[in-house]
mmCIF file of C-alpha atoms in Angstrom:
data_model
loop_
_atom_site.group_PDB
_atom_site.id
_atom_site.type_symbol
_atom_site.label_atom_id
_atom_site.label_comp_id
_atom_site.label_asym_id
_atom_site.label_seq_id
_atom_site.Cartn_x
_atom_site.Cartn_y
_atom_site.Cartn_z
ATOM 1 C CA UNK A 1 36.941 -0.878 13.119
ATOM 2 C CA UNK A 2 37.809 0.805 9.815
ATOM 3 C CA UNK A 3 34.801 -0.833 8.163
ATOM 4 C CA UNK A 4 32.477 0.382 10.917
ATOM 5 C CA UNK A 5 33.882 3.901 10.740
ATOM 6 C CA UNK A 6 33.433 3.978 6.946
ATOM 7 C CA UNK A 7 29.848 2.748 7.289
ATOM 8 C CA UNK A 8 28.937 5.438 9.820
ATOM 9 C CA UNK A 9 30.575 8.094 7.644
ATOM 10 C CA UNK A 10 28.592 7.019 4.570
ATOM 11 C CA UNK A 11 25.417 6.706 6.651
ATOM 12 C CA UNK A 12 25.766 10.265 7.972
ATOM 13 C CA UNK A 13 26.837 11.688 4.593
ATOM 14 C CA UNK A 14 23.857 10.028 2.899
ATOM 15 C CA UNK A 15 21.485 11.566 5.440
ATOM 16 C CA UNK A 16 23.044 15.028 5.201
ATOM 17 C CA UNK A 17 22.941 14.968 1.391
ATOM 18 C CA UNK A 18 19.334 13.758 1.287
ATOM 19 C CA UNK A 19 18.248 16.356 3.845
ATOM 20 C CA UNK A 20 20.035 19.187 2.033
ATOM 21 C CA UNK A 21 18.531 18.179 -1.317
ATOM 22 C CA UNK A 22 15.112 17.808 0.232
ATOM 23 C CA UNK A 23 15.235 21.287 1.738
ATOM 24 C CA UNK A 24 16.623 22.740 -1.495
ATOM 25 C CA UNK A 25 13.866 21.073 -3.469
ATOM 26 C CA UNK A 26 11.282 22.469 -1.063
ATOM 27 C CA UNK A 27 12.650 26.017 -1.392
ATOM 28 C CA UNK A 28 13.904 26.177 -4.994
ATOM 29 C CA UNK A 29 12.311 23.154 -6.640
ATOM 30 C CA UNK A 30 15.643 21.693 -7.805
ATOM 31 C CA UNK A 31 17.845 18.732 -6.891
ATOM 32 C CA UNK A 32 21.646 18.905 -6.892
ATOM 33 C CA UNK A 33 23.519 15.933 -8.375
ATOM 34 C CA UNK A 34 20.851 13.283 -7.702
ATOM 35 C CA UNK A 35 23.225 10.651 -9.095
ATOM 36 C CA UNK A 36 25.738 11.402 -6.348
ATOM 37 C CA UNK A 37 23.023 10.987 -3.739
ATOM 38 C CA UNK A 38 22.152 7.607 -5.255
ATOM 39 C CA UNK A 39 25.808 6.548 -4.978
ATOM 40 C CA UNK A 40 25.908 7.608 -1.330
ATOM 41 C CA UNK A 41 22.754 5.606 -0.657
ATOM 42 C CA UNK A 42 24.132 2.548 -2.457
ATOM 43 C CA UNK A 43 27.427 2.783 -0.604
ATOM 44 C CA UNK A 44 25.655 3.200 2.705
ATOM 45 C CA UNK A 45 23.462 0.166 2.043
ATOM 46 C CA UNK A 46 26.342 -2.095 0.979
ATOM 47 C CA UNK A 47 28.453 -1.039 3.953
ATOM 48 C CA UNK A 48 25.488 -1.591 6.278
ATOM 49 C CA UNK A 49 25.083 -5.155 5.018
ATOM 50 C CA UNK A 50 28.813 -5.845 5.317
ATOM 51 C CA UNK A 51 28.993 -4.288 8.776
ATOM 52 C CA UNK A 52 25.992 -6.242 10.022
ATOM 53 C CA UNK A 53 27.582 -9.519 8.923
ATOM 54 C CA UNK A 54 30.863 -8.444 10.531
ATOM 55 C CA UNK A 55 29.038 -7.865 13.823
ATOM 56 C CA UNK A 56 28.498 -11.590 14.013
ATOM 57 C CA UNK A 57 32.201 -12.385 13.827
ATOM 58 C CA UNK A 58 33.818 -9.566 15.776
ATOM 59 C CA UNK A 59 32.934 -9.060 19.445
ATOM 60 C CA UNK A 60 34.999 -5.889 19.227
ATOM 61 C CA UNK A 61 32.406 -4.061 17.117
ATOM 62 C CA UNK A 62 29.885 -2.262 19.383
ATOM 63 C CA UNK A 63 26.444 -3.555 18.536
ATOM 64 C CA UNK A 64 24.586 -0.864 20.468
ATOM 65 C CA UNK A 65 26.215 1.691 18.173
ATOM 66 C CA UNK A 66 26.067 -0.090 14.813
ATOM 67 C CA UNK A 67 22.810 -2.048 14.930
ATOM 68 C CA UNK A 68 20.498 1.032 15.107
ATOM 69 C CA UNK A 69 21.885 2.610 11.877
ATOM 70 C CA UNK A 70 21.651 -0.756 10.097
ATOM 71 C CA UNK A 71 18.029 -1.221 11.144
ATOM 72 C CA UNK A 72 17.327 2.422 10.307
ATOM 73 C CA UNK A 73 18.414 1.851 6.707
ATOM 74 C CA UNK A 74 16.178 -1.210 6.528
ATOM 75 C CA UNK A 75 13.257 0.881 7.784
ATOM 76 C CA UNK A 76 14.133 3.682 5.357
ATOM 77 C CA UNK A 77 14.222 1.197 2.469
ATOM 78 C CA UNK A 78 10.679 0.152 3.470
ATOM 79 C CA UNK A 79 9.575 3.743 2.885
ATOM 80 C CA UNK A 80 9.725 4.869 6.500
ATOM 81 C CA UNK A 81 6.279 3.432 7.059
ATOM 82 C CA UNK A 82 3.943 4.530 8.482
ATOM 83 C CA UNK A 83 5.163 8.146 8.169
ATOM 84 C CA UNK A 84 4.056 8.603 4.500
ATOM 85 C CA UNK A 85 0.473 7.760 5.461
ATOM 86 C CA UNK A 86 0.219 10.718 7.834
ATOM 87 C CA UNK A 87 2.742 13.188 6.399
ATOM 88 C CA UNK A 88 2.725 12.478 2.659
ATOM 89 C CA UNK A 89 5.666 11.208 0.633
ATOM 90 C CA UNK A 90 7.637 14.469 0.426
ATOM 91 C CA UNK A 91 7.355 15.413 4.102
ATOM 92 C CA UNK A 92 8.011 11.844 5.218
ATOM 93 C CA UNK A 93 11.181 11.650 3.095
ATOM 94 C CA UNK A 94 12.389 14.929 4.606
ATOM 95 C CA UNK A 95 11.737 13.720 8.143
ATOM 96 C CA UNK A 96 13.455 10.377 7.497
ATOM 97 C CA UNK A 97 16.518 12.244 6.190
ATOM 98 C CA UNK A 98 16.580 14.464 9.286
ATOM 99 C CA UNK A 99 16.285 11.424 11.561
ATOM 100 C CA UNK A 100 19.133 9.764 9.655
ATOM 101 C CA UNK A 101 21.350 12.790 10.350
ATOM 102 C CA UNK A 102 20.487 12.635 14.062
ATOM 103 C CA UNK A 103 21.056 8.867 14.311
ATOM 104 C CA UNK A 104 24.264 9.064 12.267
ATOM 105 C CA UNK A 105 25.713 11.932 14.300
ATOM 106 C CA UNK A 106 24.938 10.224 17.607
ATOM 107 C CA UNK A 107 26.295 6.854 16.429
ATOM 108 C CA UNK A 108 29.501 8.330 15.029
ATOM 109 C CA UNK A 109 30.165 10.327 18.216
ATOM 110 C CA UNK A 110 29.532 7.322 20.463
ATOM 111 C CA UNK A 111 31.641 5.084 18.228
ATOM 112 C CA UNK A 112 34.613 7.384 18.578
ATOM 113 C CA UNK A 113 34.280 7.326 22.362
ATOM 114 C CA UNK A 114 34.121 3.534 22.490
ATOM 115 C CA UNK A 115 36.932 3.077 19.969
ATOM 116 C CA UNK A 116 39.197 5.132 22.199
ATOM 117 C CA UNK A 117 38.915 2.407 24.870
ATOM 118 C CA UNK A 118 40.637 -0.049 22.528
ATOM 119 C CA UNK A 119 38.614 -3.166 23.335
ATOM 120 C CA UNK A 120 40.247 -6.088 21.498
ATOM 121 C CA UNK A 121 38.676 -9.240 20.099
ATOM 122 C CA UNK A 122 38.718 -12.469 22.051
ATOM 123 C CA UNK A 123 40.138 -15.803 21.003
ATOM 124 C CA UNK A 124 38.778 -18.075 18.262
ATOM 125 C CA UNK A 125 36.506 -19.939 20.658
ATOM 126 C CA UNK A 126 34.943 -16.712 21.818
ATOM 127 C CA UNK A 127 34.552 -15.542 18.223
ATOM 128 C CA UNK A 128 32.699 -18.675 17.132
ATOM 129 C CA UNK A 129 30.444 -18.698 20.202
ATOM 130 C CA UNK A 130 29.730 -15.057 19.533
ATOM 131 C CA UNK A 131 28.944 -15.744 15.868
ATOM 132 C CA UNK A 132 26.601 -18.622 16.692
ATOM 133 C CA UNK A 133 24.784 -16.533 19.277
ATOM 134 C CA UNK A 134 24.478 -13.483 17.011
ATOM 135 C CA UNK A 135 23.254 -15.250 13.874
ATOM 136 C CA UNK A 136 21.073 -17.615 15.886
ATOM 137 C CA UNK A 137 19.350 -14.663 17.546
ATOM 138 C CA UNK A 138 18.835 -13.065 14.136
ATOM 139 C CA UNK A 139 17.265 -16.202 12.700
ATOM 140 C CA UNK A 140 14.919 -16.474 15.666
ATOM 141 C CA UNK A 141 13.963 -12.830 16.128
ATOM 142 C CA UNK A 142 14.176 -11.049 12.767
ATOM 143 C CA UNK A 143 11.666 -13.061 10.658
ATOM 144 C CA UNK A 144 8.742 -12.736 13.102
ATOM 145 C CA UNK A 145 9.621 -9.104 13.833
ATOM 146 C CA UNK A 146 9.699 -8.319 10.108
ATOM 147 C CA UNK A 147 6.403 -10.177 9.555
ATOM 148 C CA UNK A 148 4.677 -8.270 12.372
ATOM 149 C CA UNK A 149 6.010 -4.938 11.100
ATOM 150 C CA UNK A 150 4.978 -5.610 7.499
ATOM 151 C CA UNK A 151 1.555 -6.818 8.603
ATOM 152 C CA UNK A 152 1.095 -3.700 10.735
ATOM 153 C CA UNK A 153 2.130 -1.452 7.839
ATOM 154 C CA UNK A 154 -0.230 -3.249 5.466
ATOM 155 C CA UNK A 155 -3.092 -2.899 7.931
ATOM 156 C CA UNK A 156 -2.430 0.824 8.352
ATOM 157 C CA UNK A 157 -2.090 1.379 4.587
ATOM 158 C CA UNK A 158 -5.269 -0.575 3.867
ATOM 159 C CA UNK A 159 -7.295 1.450 6.362
ATOM 160 C CA UNK A 160 -5.742 4.718 5.165
ATOM 161 C CA UNK A 161 -6.330 4.289 1.436
ATOM 162 C CA UNK A 162 -9.870 2.938 1.861
ATOM 163 C CA UNK A 163 -11.015 5.362 4.553
ATOM 164 C CA UNK A 164 -11.520 2.425 6.910
ATOM 165 C CA UNK A 165 -13.927 0.669 4.556
ATOM 166 C CA UNK A 166 -11.510 -2.286 4.362
ATOM 167 C CA UNK A 167 -9.495 -3.562 7.311
ATOM 168 C CA UNK A 168 -6.763 -6.179 7.611
ATOM 169 C CA UNK A 169 -6.633 -8.238 10.784
ATOM 170 C CA UNK A 170 -5.205 -11.484 12.088
ATOM 171 C CA UNK A 171 -8.281 -13.404 10.958
ATOM 172 C CA UNK A 172 -8.563 -11.982 7.466
ATOM 173 C CA UNK A 173 -9.714 -9.020 5.411
ATOM 174 C CA UNK A 174 -13.025 -7.372 6.289
ATOM 175 C CA UNK A 175 -15.108 -4.973 4.194
ATOM 176 C CA UNK A 176 -17.692 -2.529 5.489
ATOM 177 C CA UNK A 177 -21.111 -1.531 4.266
ATOM 178 C CA UNK A 178 -22.157 1.948 5.406
ATOM 179 C CA UNK A 179 -25.727 3.189 5.133
ATOM 180 C CA UNK A 180 -26.442 6.902 4.709
ATOM 181 C CA UNK A 181 -29.774 8.684 5.054
ATOM 182 C CA UNK A 182 -31.242 11.932 3.755
ATOM 183 C CA UNK A 183 -34.924 12.226 4.455
ATOM 184 C CA UNK A 184 -36.554 9.046 3.171
ATOM 185 C CA UNK A 185 -33.638 8.240 0.809
ATOM 186 C CA UNK A 186 -30.966 5.700 1.713
ATOM 187 C CA UNK A 187 -27.613 4.939 0.108
ATOM 188 C CA UNK A 188 -25.658 1.765 0.849
ATOM 189 C CA UNK A 189 -21.924 2.065 0.148
ATOM 190 C CA UNK A 190 -20.568 -1.486 -0.012
ATOM 191 C CA UNK A 191 -16.800 -1.884 -0.104
ATOM 192 C CA UNK A 192 -15.656 -4.341 -2.766
ATOM 193 C CA UNK A 193 -12.302 -5.912 -3.552
ATOM 194 C CA UNK A 194 -11.402 -7.554 -6.851
ATOM 195 C CA UNK A 195 -10.787 -11.052 -5.469
ATOM 196 C CA UNK A 196 -12.409 -12.531 -2.355
ATOM 197 C CA UNK A 197 -14.268 -15.529 -0.993
ATOM 198 C CA UNK A 198 -17.260 -16.395 -3.112
ATOM 199 C CA UNK A 199 -19.534 -16.286 -0.051
ATOM 200 C CA UNK A 200 -18.647 -12.624 0.408
ATOM 201 C CA UNK A 201 -19.898 -11.684 -3.058
ATOM 202 C CA UNK A 202 -23.047 -13.728 -2.653
ATOM 203 C CA UNK A 203 -23.875 -11.973 0.620
ATOM 204 C CA UNK A 204 -23.491 -8.430 -0.696
ATOM 205 C CA UNK A 205 -26.819 -8.164 -2.534
ATOM 206 C CA UNK A 206 -28.658 -11.014 -0.838
ATOM 207 C CA UNK A 207 -30.179 -8.779 1.832
ATOM 208 C CA UNK A 208 -31.205 -5.889 -0.427
ATOM 209 C CA UNK A 209 -35.008 -5.559 -0.519
ATOM 210 C CA UNK A 210 -36.111 -5.544 -4.170
ATOM 211 C CA UNK A 211 -38.870 -2.982 -3.591
ATOM 212 C CA UNK A 212 -37.989 0.563 -4.654
ATOM 213 C CA UNK A 213 -34.220 -0.120 -4.767
ATOM 214 C CA UNK A 214 -31.575 0.161 -7.487
ATOM 215 C CA UNK A 215 -28.059 -1.236 -7.647
ATOM 216 C CA UNK A 216 -25.574 1.105 -9.343
ATOM 217 C CA UNK A 217 -22.966 -1.149 -10.889
ATOM 218 C CA UNK A 218 -19.250 -0.500 -11.177
ATOM 219 C CA UNK A 219 -17.569 -1.491 -14.411
ATOM 220 C CA UNK A 220 -15.799 0.631 -16.983
ATOM 221 C CA UNK A 221 -17.076 0.107 -20.527
ATOM 222 C CA UNK A 222 -14.793 -0.060 -23.566
ATOM 223 C CA UNK A 223 -16.867 0.854 -26.581
ATOM 224 C CA UNK A 224 -13.808 1.641 -28.717
ATOM 225 C CA UNK A 225 -11.933 -1.567 -27.831
ATOM 226 C CA UNK A 226 -8.932 0.241 -26.358
ATOM 227 C CA UNK A 227 -8.104 -2.444 -23.793
ATOM 228 C CA UNK A 228 -7.226 -6.128 -24.110
ATOM 229 C CA UNK A 229 -9.063 -8.642 -21.954
ATOM 230 C CA UNK A 230 -8.899 -7.374 -18.363
ATOM 231 C CA UNK A 231 -9.823 -10.010 -15.808
ATOM 232 C CA UNK A 232 -8.830 -10.982 -12.271
ATOM 233 C CA UNK A 233 -9.965 -14.565 -12.868
ATOM 234 C CA UNK A 234 -6.462 -16.027 -13.237
ATOM 235 C CA UNK A 235 -5.244 -14.277 -10.071
ATOM 236 C CA UNK A 236 -8.322 -15.380 -8.134
ATOM 237 C CA UNK A 237 -7.892 -18.993 -9.217
ATOM 238 C CA UNK A 238 -4.222 -18.969 -8.174
ATOM 239 C CA UNK A 239 -5.238 -17.759 -4.692
ATOM 240 C CA UNK A 240 -8.151 -20.136 -4.335
ATOM 241 C CA UNK A 241 -10.617 -17.228 -4.386
ATOM 242 C CA UNK A 242 -13.213 -15.843 -6.785
ATOM 243 C CA UNK A 243 -13.148 -12.741 -8.983
ATOM 244 C CA UNK A 244 -15.607 -9.907 -8.446
ATOM 245 C CA UNK A 245 -16.601 -9.648 -12.094
ATOM 246 C CA UNK A 246 -17.426 -13.361 -12.190
ATOM 247 C CA UNK A 247 -19.201 -13.730 -8.826
ATOM 248 C CA UNK A 248 -21.072 -10.504 -8.034
ATOM 249 C CA UNK A 249 -24.391 -11.229 -9.722
ATOM 250 C CA UNK A 250 -27.542 -9.359 -8.747
ATOM 251 C CA UNK A 251 -30.675 -11.445 -8.110
ATOM 252 C CA UNK A 252 -33.200 -11.146 -10.961
ATOM 253 C CA UNK A 253 -35.660 -9.280 -8.726
ATOM 254 C CA UNK A 254 -33.234 -6.375 -8.239
ATOM 255 C CA UNK A 255 -33.037 -3.431 -10.598
ATOM 256 C CA UNK A 256 -29.471 -2.727 -11.766
ATOM 257 C CA UNK A 257 -28.101 0.208 -13.720
ATOM 258 C CA UNK A 258 -24.579 0.880 -15.031
ATOM 259 C CA UNK A 259 -22.994 3.867 -13.291
ATOM 260 C CA UNK A 260 -19.432 3.930 -14.601
ATOM 261 C CA UNK A 261 -17.578 5.757 -17.371
ATOM 262 C CA UNK A 262 -16.071 4.570 -20.655
ATOM 263 C CA UNK A 263 -12.375 3.974 -21.236
ATOM 264 C CA UNK A 264 -12.555 6.497 -24.071
ATOM 265 C CA UNK A 265 -12.789 9.296 -21.488
ATOM 266 C CA UNK A 266 -9.395 8.378 -20.008
ATOM 267 C CA UNK A 267 -6.093 10.022 -20.917
ATOM 268 C CA UNK A 268 -3.606 8.124 -23.136
ATOM 269 C CA UNK A 269 -1.291 7.721 -20.122
ATOM 270 C CA UNK A 270 -4.018 5.956 -18.141
ATOM 271 C CA UNK A 271 -4.949 3.722 -21.080
ATOM 272 C CA UNK A 272 -1.286 2.717 -21.495
ATOM 273 C CA UNK A 273 -1.073 1.691 -17.822
ATOM 274 C CA UNK A 274 -4.343 -0.261 -18.030
ATOM 275 C CA UNK A 275 -3.200 -2.098 -21.156
ATOM 276 C CA UNK A 276 0.040 -3.070 -19.410
ATOM 277 C CA UNK A 277 -1.832 -4.103 -16.230
ATOM 278 C CA UNK A 278 -4.200 -6.265 -18.273
ATOM 279 C CA UNK A 279 -1.243 -8.095 -19.800
ATOM 280 C CA UNK A 280 0.221 -8.701 -16.343
ATOM 281 C CA UNK A 281 -3.060 -10.259 -15.185
ATOM 282 C CA UNK A 282 -3.243 -12.385 -18.336
ATOM 283 C CA UNK A 283 0.356 -13.680 -18.082
ATOM 284 C CA UNK A 284 0.496 -17.445 -18.362
ATOM 285 C CA UNK A 285 4.222 -17.961 -17.800
ATOM 286 C CA UNK A 286 7.009 -16.443 -15.659
ATOM 287 C CA UNK A 287 8.643 -14.995 -18.787
ATOM 288 C CA UNK A 288 5.412 -13.335 -19.908
ATOM 289 C CA UNK A 289 4.830 -11.980 -16.408
ATOM 290 C CA UNK A 290 8.306 -10.442 -16.179
ATOM 291 C CA UNK A 291 7.961 -8.806 -19.595
ATOM 292 C CA UNK A 292 4.466 -7.503 -18.849
ATOM 293 C CA UNK A 293 5.471 -6.238 -15.421
ATOM 294 C CA UNK A 294 8.412 -4.374 -16.942
ATOM 295 C CA UNK A 295 6.060 -2.689 -19.407
ATOM 296 C CA UNK A 296 3.692 -1.786 -16.544
ATOM 297 C CA UNK A 297 6.526 -0.265 -14.503
ATOM 298 C CA UNK A 298 7.688 1.750 -17.510
ATOM 299 C CA UNK A 299 4.173 3.033 -18.244
ATOM 300 C CA UNK A 300 3.562 3.945 -14.610
ATOM 301 C CA UNK A 301 6.862 5.804 -14.237
ATOM 302 C CA UNK A 302 6.256 8.219 -17.123
ATOM 303 C CA UNK A 303 5.921 11.879 -16.031
ATOM 304 C CA UNK A 304 2.359 12.649 -14.993
ATOM 305 C CA UNK A 305 1.209 9.024 -15.169
ATOM 306 C CA UNK A 306 0.301 8.726 -11.479
ATOM 307 C CA UNK A 307 -1.634 11.998 -11.506
ATOM 308 C CA UNK A 308 -3.491 10.881 -14.636
ATOM 309 C CA UNK A 309 -4.347 7.545 -13.016
ATOM 310 C CA UNK A 310 -5.733 9.235 -9.929
ATOM 311 C CA UNK A 311 -7.775 11.700 -11.976
ATOM 312 C CA UNK A 312 -9.184 9.073 -14.370
ATOM 313 C CA UNK A 313 -9.594 5.947 -12.275
ATOM 314 C CA UNK A 314 -10.748 7.575 -9.039
ATOM 315 C CA UNK A 315 -11.826 11.222 -9.265
ATOM 316 C CA UNK A 316 -13.578 11.153 -12.662
ATOM 317 C CA UNK A 317 -15.455 7.953 -11.879
ATOM 318 C CA UNK A 318 -16.470 9.156 -8.397
ATOM 319 C CA UNK A 319 -17.916 12.365 -9.838
ATOM 320 C CA UNK A 320 -19.806 10.421 -12.505
ATOM 321 C CA UNK A 321 -21.235 8.025 -9.920
ATOM 322 C CA UNK A 322 -22.373 10.831 -7.613
ATOM 323 C CA UNK A 323 -24.222 12.457 -10.516
ATOM 324 C CA UNK A 324 -25.874 9.125 -11.415
ATOM 325 C CA UNK A 325 -26.714 8.595 -7.755
ATOM 326 C CA UNK A 326 -28.678 11.844 -7.551
ATOM 327 C CA UNK A 327 -30.586 10.852 -10.685
ATOM 328 C CA UNK A 328 -31.340 7.393 -9.310
ATOM 329 C CA UNK A 329 -32.583 8.742 -5.981
ATOM 330 C CA UNK A 330 -35.134 10.777 -7.877
ATOM 331 C CA UNK A 331 -36.778 7.496 -8.913
ATOM 332 C CA UNK A 332 -35.842 5.091 -6.115
ATOM 333 C CA UNK A 333 -35.826 5.409 -2.332
ATOM 334 C CA UNK A 334 -32.787 3.159 -1.883
ATOM 335 C CA UNK A 335 -29.546 2.945 -3.884
ATOM 336 C CA UNK A 336 -26.898 0.268 -3.372
ATOM 337 C CA UNK A 337 -23.354 1.061 -4.492
ATOM 338 C CA UNK A 338 -21.068 -2.024 -4.470
ATOM 339 C CA UNK A 339 -17.877 -0.304 -5.635
ATOM 340 C CA UNK A 340 -14.140 -0.724 -5.158
ATOM 341 C CA UNK A 341 -13.006 0.330 -1.698
ATOM 342 C CA UNK A 342 -10.567 2.940 -3.052
ATOM 343 C CA UNK A 343 -13.544 4.901 -4.416
ATOM 344 C CA UNK A 344 -15.594 4.966 -1.259
ATOM 345 C CA UNK A 345 -13.785 7.713 0.733
ATOM 346 C CA UNK A 346 -14.427 10.167 -2.113
ATOM 347 C CA UNK A 347 -17.996 8.973 -2.624
ATOM 348 C CA UNK A 348 -18.647 9.196 1.111
ATOM 349 C CA UNK A 349 -17.336 12.774 1.174
ATOM 350 C CA UNK A 350 -19.653 13.603 -1.729
ATOM 351 C CA UNK A 351 -22.651 12.137 0.091
ATOM 352 C CA UNK A 352 -21.920 14.027 3.309
ATOM 353 C CA UNK A 353 -21.526 17.250 1.320
ATOM 354 C CA UNK A 354 -24.980 16.615 -0.183
ATOM 355 C CA UNK A 355 -26.669 16.393 3.206
ATOM 356 C CA UNK A 356 -26.558 12.649 3.890
ATOM 357 C CA UNK A 357 -25.667 11.333 7.346
ATOM 358 C CA UNK A 358 -24.228 8.009 8.412
ATOM 359 C CA UNK A 359 -27.009 5.824 9.816
ATOM 360 C CA UNK A 360 -25.573 2.317 10.071
ATOM 361 C CA UNK A 361 -22.396 0.282 9.555
ATOM 362 C CA UNK A 362 -22.090 -3.419 8.841
ATOM 363 C CA UNK A 363 -19.012 -5.566 8.332
ATOM 364 C CA UNK A 364 -18.387 -8.707 6.288
ATOM 365 C CA UNK A 365 -15.378 -10.994 6.022
ATOM 366 C CA UNK A 366 -14.112 -10.747 2.451
ATOM 367 C CA UNK A 367 -11.165 -13.125 2.839
ATOM 368 C CA UNK A 368 -10.763 -15.379 5.850
ATOM 369 C CA UNK A 369 -7.187 -16.508 6.352
ATOM 370 C CA UNK A 370 -8.353 -19.752 7.981
ATOM 371 C CA UNK A 371 -11.075 -20.600 5.527
ATOM 372 C CA UNK A 372 -12.480 -23.509 3.611
ATOM 373 C CA UNK A 373 -12.866 -23.131 -0.156
ATOM 374 C CA UNK A 374 -16.153 -21.570 -1.251
ATOM 375 C CA UNK A 375 -18.669 -24.044 -2.649
#
């Protein structure tokens, strides 16, 4: 019972500290003793793990009181999904902290009431039957529950960050093509992903009529040689798929034009992350992968790196494409834009702001989970 009481105390203290720091940061823009908060979180997590194991061996410990805080910490460690998708990271973290205070206060109060009844443990036979039942139920129920939850979170995150252009379902990953009209001009936004079934890439441009149409190609140039080789080929081969840069080839009858920027326009922080990411993709051994991934994590965690990535890799390229699109529509009646799905929400917003309207939507399977290898 002492272990359970200590766990609930740490759980509540961790929530109170995180909530207080979150509110203080919102008001004053400062954090008080963040290291102490990290210690509270570590202590709460270790005690949660120990308490959960102890639940299997002690019938005396009240599961209805202790299991919810343990599962809450597991959910919190997963980022509190899907709250960040709707509230943003800062607001979601504040809400999770407030919920932790509520759950901790209720659990601690109920625990004290139940502990006052003095329910004692049973004999050894009862303990072992209890342990077998508890851990057996966990082995049966937790893995599928965790898989369903993670799959649901991934599906929500995929739809959120791609504006619904890419969706994750039981059968696979689907990508949309949306057609927009303004007068006699049409724009096809085709969601792309870096690795997919080869048949998906071959179908993207197969139905584009060659008359009076242009394909605006994605692909950052590197005239100054700032980046090492950057290819998804190794990853695609490991997954039994094909890489976009190797498989998306326009038929000779189609007119294609480059519509992307040069690496030289990116900030040094973005270039550093791209160099590290390229080395991760090129890793040919576990040791090389670990070293490259460590360098990528370090580059991405530098102050301002995430903002620079967003500005360079998404916003700057979207603006450049929209400008090229207006130029192309002066000469062609139809423009096809097969670009990465993360770009399409911004490009779509730019089209709607320029007077286009959505006219049609089509969907293709990019990766089928029950598929045969592409020929």
